[in-house]
Amino acid sequence: ARPVQNLVGSGHSSRRIEAARPAKHRCFGSTASRRPDFLTCVTMVWKGFEFGPAPDYPGGPKGRSEDPVGYFQWKEHDVREKYVKMAQAKILRQKLKECYWKEEVNHMKNCKELAQQYLQSIQGIGVHRVNQGQFDK
């Protein structure tokens, strides 16, 4: 029998859980002991998602109704790219705030290049219709 601990004080006093047992290798899920072929071990390092190159726009004579799956794959990739650009703009904005705070009265001269980079980065990155303007064409 494995040791059992009570979760007193955490709002779950009526529940009991089994304490983690040491294993030769740490794997996710409770199926590790029953199905060794179905292991997803911690030793694999997650390096993020890898997406392929941008698919071509499926614009034919009928538009998106000709290839709806291709259209939505293209649209998803386009939105994902815009989210990456928005994240880069947020990083630049944070650096600009820090520069303004650090330089104090000389921020107009010393943070000019960073401000120009930030303004260039926010042009044309809108994902939603509210953000669409003259630069989102």
PDB file of C-alpha atoms in Angstrom:
ATOM      1  CA  ALA A   1       0.000   0.000   0.000  1.00  0.00           C
ATOM      2  CA  ARG A   2       1.221   3.451  -0.893  1.00  0.00           C
ATOM      3  CA  PRO A   3       1.224   6.232   1.709  1.00  0.00           C
ATOM      4  CA  VAL A   4      -1.801   8.520   1.646  1.00  0.00           C
ATOM      5  CA  GLN A   5      -1.795  12.178   2.635  1.00  0.00           C
ATOM      6  CA  ASN A   6      -4.736  14.309   3.652  1.00  0.00           C
ATOM      7  CA  LEU A   7      -5.194  17.772   2.144  1.00  0.00           C
ATOM      8  CA  VAL A   8      -6.138  19.503   5.395  1.00  0.00           C
ATOM      9  CA  GLY A   9      -6.206  23.279   5.259  1.00  0.00           C
ATOM     10  CA  SER A  10      -6.420  23.514   1.491  1.00  0.00           C
ATOM     11  CA  GLY A  11     -10.207  23.397   1.282  1.00  0.00           C
ATOM     12  CA  HIS A  12     -10.176  19.721   0.345  1.00  0.00           C
ATOM     13  CA  SER A  13     -10.137  18.143   3.800  1.00  0.00           C
ATOM     14  CA  SER A  14     -12.536  15.381   2.787  1.00  0.00           C
ATOM     15  CA  ARG A  15     -10.404  14.331  -0.163  1.00  0.00           C
ATOM     16  CA  ARG A  16      -7.373  12.152   0.023  1.00  0.00           C
ATOM     17  CA  ILE A  17      -4.674  11.761  -2.575  1.00  0.00           C
ATOM     18  CA  GLU A  18      -1.890   9.299  -2.993  1.00  0.00           C
ATOM     19  CA  ALA A  19       1.601  10.610  -2.413  1.00  0.00           C
ATOM     20  CA  ALA A  20       3.886  10.519  -5.404  1.00  0.00           C
ATOM     21  CA  ARG A  21       5.969   7.403  -5.542  1.00  0.00           C
ATOM     22  CA  PRO A  22       9.544   7.452  -6.772  1.00  0.00           C
ATOM     23  CA  ALA A  23       9.985   6.000 -10.219  1.00  0.00           C
ATOM     24  CA  LYS A  24      12.895   5.057 -12.425  1.00  0.00           C
ATOM     25  CA  HIS A  25      11.835   7.711 -14.899  1.00  0.00           C
ATOM     26  CA  ARG A  26       9.249  10.421 -14.545  1.00  0.00           C
ATOM     27  CA  CYS A  27       6.449  10.152 -17.058  1.00  0.00           C
ATOM     28  CA  PHE A  28       3.096  11.847 -17.431  1.00  0.00           C
ATOM     29  CA  GLY A  29      -0.145  10.084 -16.679  1.00  0.00           C
ATOM     30  CA  SER A  30      -1.066   7.044 -14.658  1.00  0.00           C
ATOM     31  CA  THR A  31      -0.759   4.700 -17.637  1.00  0.00           C
ATOM     32  CA  ALA A  32       3.025   4.631 -17.348  1.00  0.00           C
ATOM     33  CA  SER A  33       3.126   1.515 -15.185  1.00  0.00           C
ATOM     34  CA  ARG A  34       0.531  -0.345 -17.231  1.00  0.00           C
ATOM     35  CA  ARG A  35       1.570   0.598 -20.759  1.00  0.00           C
ATOM     36  CA  PRO A  36       5.299   1.227 -21.119  1.00  0.00           C
ATOM     37  CA  ASP A  37       4.896   1.738 -24.885  1.00  0.00           C
ATOM     38  CA  PHE A  38       2.609   4.741 -24.211  1.00  0.00           C
ATOM     39  CA  LEU A  39       5.124   6.874 -22.313  1.00  0.00           C
ATOM     40  CA  THR A  40       5.625  10.572 -22.702  1.00  0.00           C
ATOM     41  CA  CYS A  41       8.677  11.179 -20.575  1.00  0.00           C
ATOM     42  CA  VAL A  42       9.964  14.388 -19.056  1.00  0.00           C
ATOM     43  CA  THR A  43      13.385  13.819 -20.588  1.00  0.00           C
ATOM     44  CA  MET A  44      12.102  15.276 -23.854  1.00  0.00           C
ATOM     45  CA  VAL A  45      12.483  19.040 -23.885  1.00  0.00           C
ATOM     46  CA  TRP A  46       9.660  21.101 -25.367  1.00  0.00           C
ATOM     47  CA  LYS A  47      11.082  23.682 -27.746  1.00  0.00           C
ATOM     48  CA  GLY A  48       7.826  25.311 -28.742  1.00  0.00           C
ATOM     49  CA  PHE A  49       5.620  24.894 -31.743  1.00  0.00           C
ATOM     50  CA  GLU A  50       7.141  24.673 -35.179  1.00  0.00           C
ATOM     51  CA  PHE A  51       4.979  25.915 -37.987  1.00  0.00           C
ATOM     52  CA  GLY A  52       5.789  25.424 -41.611  1.00  0.00           C
ATOM     53  CA  PRO A  53       6.104  28.140 -44.218  1.00  0.00           C
ATOM     54  CA  ALA A  54       3.138  30.324 -45.005  1.00  0.00           C
ATOM     55  CA  PRO A  55       0.648  28.581 -47.271  1.00  0.00           C
ATOM     56  CA  ASP A  56      -0.305  30.326 -50.483  1.00  0.00           C
ATOM     57  CA  TYR A  57      -3.509  32.299 -50.479  1.00  0.00           C
ATOM     58  CA  PRO A  58      -6.164  30.033 -51.995  1.00  0.00           C
ATOM     59  CA  GLY A  59      -7.694  32.818 -54.031  1.00  0.00           C
ATOM     60  CA  GLY A  60      -9.161  31.420 -57.198  1.00  0.00           C
ATOM     61  CA  PRO A  61     -12.021  32.514 -59.397  1.00  0.00           C
ATOM     62  CA  LYS A  62     -14.501  31.513 -56.682  1.00  0.00           C
ATOM     63  CA  GLY A  63     -12.516  33.023 -53.809  1.00  0.00           C
ATOM     64  CA  ARG A  64     -12.378  31.258 -50.461  1.00  0.00           C
ATOM     65  CA  SER A  65     -15.363  29.014 -51.250  1.00  0.00           C
ATOM     66  CA  GLU A  66     -13.181  27.097 -53.702  1.00  0.00           C
ATOM     67  CA  ASP A  67     -10.833  25.817 -50.961  1.00  0.00           C
ATOM     68  CA  PRO A  68     -12.236  26.629 -47.486  1.00  0.00           C
ATOM     69  CA  VAL A  69      -9.681  24.496 -45.612  1.00  0.00           C
ATOM     70  CA  GLY A  70      -6.780  26.153 -47.409  1.00  0.00           C
ATOM     71  CA  TYR A  71      -8.286  29.564 -46.748  1.00  0.00           C
ATOM     72  CA  PHE A  72      -8.589  28.969 -43.010  1.00  0.00           C
ATOM     73  CA  GLN A  73      -5.057  27.543 -42.836  1.00  0.00           C
ATOM     74  CA  TRP A  74      -3.788  30.654 -44.587  1.00  0.00           C
ATOM     75  CA  LYS A  75      -5.837  32.933 -42.303  1.00  0.00           C
ATOM     76  CA  GLU A  76      -4.627  31.138 -39.164  1.00  0.00           C
ATOM     77  CA  HIS A  77      -1.018  31.499 -40.267  1.00  0.00           C
ATOM     78  CA  ASP A  78      -1.535  35.190 -41.060  1.00  0.00           C
ATOM     79  CA  VAL A  79      -3.065  35.880 -37.629  1.00  0.00           C
ATOM     80  CA  ARG A  80      -0.255  33.943 -35.923  1.00  0.00           C
ATOM     81  CA  GLU A  81       2.344  36.091 -37.709  1.00  0.00           C
ATOM     82  CA  LYS A  82       0.535  39.263 -36.644  1.00  0.00           C
ATOM     83  CA  TYR A  83       0.461  38.105 -33.014  1.00  0.00           C
ATOM     84  CA  VAL A  84       4.236  37.622 -33.150  1.00  0.00           C
ATOM     85  CA  LYS A  85       4.634  41.160 -34.495  1.00  0.00           C
ATOM     86  CA  MET A  86       2.387  42.495 -31.719  1.00  0.00           C
ATOM     87  CA  ALA A  87       4.517  40.735 -29.105  1.00  0.00           C
ATOM     88  CA  GLN A  88       7.651  42.291 -30.589  1.00  0.00           C
ATOM     89  CA  ALA A  89       5.981  45.711 -30.472  1.00  0.00           C
ATOM     90  CA  LYS A  90       5.101  45.180 -26.796  1.00  0.00           C
ATOM     91  CA  ILE A  91       8.738  44.385 -26.027  1.00  0.00           C
ATOM     92  CA  LEU A  92       9.876  47.535 -27.826  1.00  0.00           C
ATOM     93  CA  ARG A  93       7.263  49.585 -25.945  1.00  0.00           C
ATOM     94  CA  GLN A  94       8.566  48.256 -22.626  1.00  0.00           C
ATOM     95  CA  LYS A  95      12.145  49.121 -23.608  1.00  0.00           C
ATOM     96  CA  LEU A  96      10.984  52.596 -24.617  1.00  0.00           C
ATOM     97  CA  LYS A  97       9.263  53.111 -21.252  1.00  0.00           C
ATOM     98  CA  GLU A  98      12.445  52.062 -19.460  1.00  0.00           C
ATOM     99  CA  CYS A  99      14.503  54.402 -21.632  1.00  0.00           C
ATOM    100  CA  TYR A 100      12.169  57.320 -20.874  1.00  0.00           C
ATOM    101  CA  TRP A 101      12.360  56.543 -17.168  1.00  0.00           C
ATOM    102  CA  LYS A 102      16.147  56.181 -17.171  1.00  0.00           C
ATOM    103  CA  GLU A 103      16.992  59.225 -19.319  1.00  0.00           C
ATOM    104  CA  GLU A 104      14.527  61.594 -17.615  1.00  0.00           C
ATOM    105  CA  VAL A 105      14.928  65.084 -19.139  1.00  0.00           C
ATOM    106  CA  ASN A 106      17.111  63.930 -22.048  1.00  0.00           C
ATOM    107  CA  HIS A 107      14.678  61.281 -23.258  1.00  0.00           C
ATOM    108  CA  MET A 108      13.768  63.213 -26.434  1.00  0.00           C
ATOM    109  CA  LYS A 109      17.348  63.014 -27.674  1.00  0.00           C
ATOM    110  CA  ASN A 110      18.558  59.723 -26.190  1.00  0.00           C
ATOM    111  CA  CYS A 111      15.494  57.565 -26.919  1.00  0.00           C
ATOM    112  CA  LYS A 112      14.745  58.888 -30.394  1.00  0.00           C
ATOM    113  CA  GLU A 113      15.955  55.794 -32.307  1.00  0.00           C
ATOM    114  CA  LEU A 114      14.039  53.441 -30.035  1.00  0.00           C
ATOM    115  CA  ALA A 115      10.889  55.529 -30.438  1.00  0.00           C
ATOM    116  CA  GLN A 116      11.257  55.383 -34.232  1.00  0.00           C
ATOM    117  CA  GLN A 117      11.676  51.587 -34.079  1.00  0.00           C
ATOM    118  CA  TYR A 118       8.549  51.312 -31.956  1.00  0.00           C
ATOM    119  CA  LEU A 119       6.507  53.470 -34.324  1.00  0.00           C
ATOM    120  CA  GLN A 120       7.664  51.366 -37.276  1.00  0.00           C
ATOM    121  CA  SER A 121       6.796  48.155 -35.434  1.00  0.00           C
ATOM    122  CA  ILE A 122       3.191  49.155 -34.666  1.00  0.00           C
ATOM    123  CA  GLN A 123       2.325  50.037 -38.251  1.00  0.00           C
ATOM    124  CA  GLY A 124       0.232  47.373 -39.924  1.00  0.00           C
ATOM    125  CA  ILE A 125       0.058  44.769 -37.161  1.00  0.00           C
ATOM    126  CA  GLY A 126      -3.639  44.938 -36.327  1.00  0.00           C
ATOM    127  CA  VAL A 127      -5.426  41.590 -36.092  1.00  0.00           C
ATOM    128  CA  HIS A 128      -8.916  42.787 -35.279  1.00  0.00           C
ATOM    129  CA  ARG A 129     -11.090  45.084 -37.391  1.00  0.00           C
ATOM    130  CA  VAL A 130     -10.771  47.826 -34.772  1.00  0.00           C
ATOM    131  CA  ASN A 131      -7.024  48.028 -35.464  1.00  0.00           C
ATOM    132  CA  GLN A 132      -7.360  48.261 -39.230  1.00  0.00           C
ATOM    133  CA  GLY A 133      -6.335  51.553 -40.687  1.00  0.00           C
ATOM    134  CA  GLN A 134      -4.288  53.049 -43.455  1.00  0.00           C
ATOM    135  CA  PHE A 135      -1.267  50.851 -42.601  1.00  0.00           C
ATOM    136  CA  ASP A 136      -3.190  47.540 -42.581  1.00  0.00           C
ATOM    137  CA  LYS A 137      -3.587  47.083 -46.310  1.00  0.00           C
TER     138      LYS A 137
END
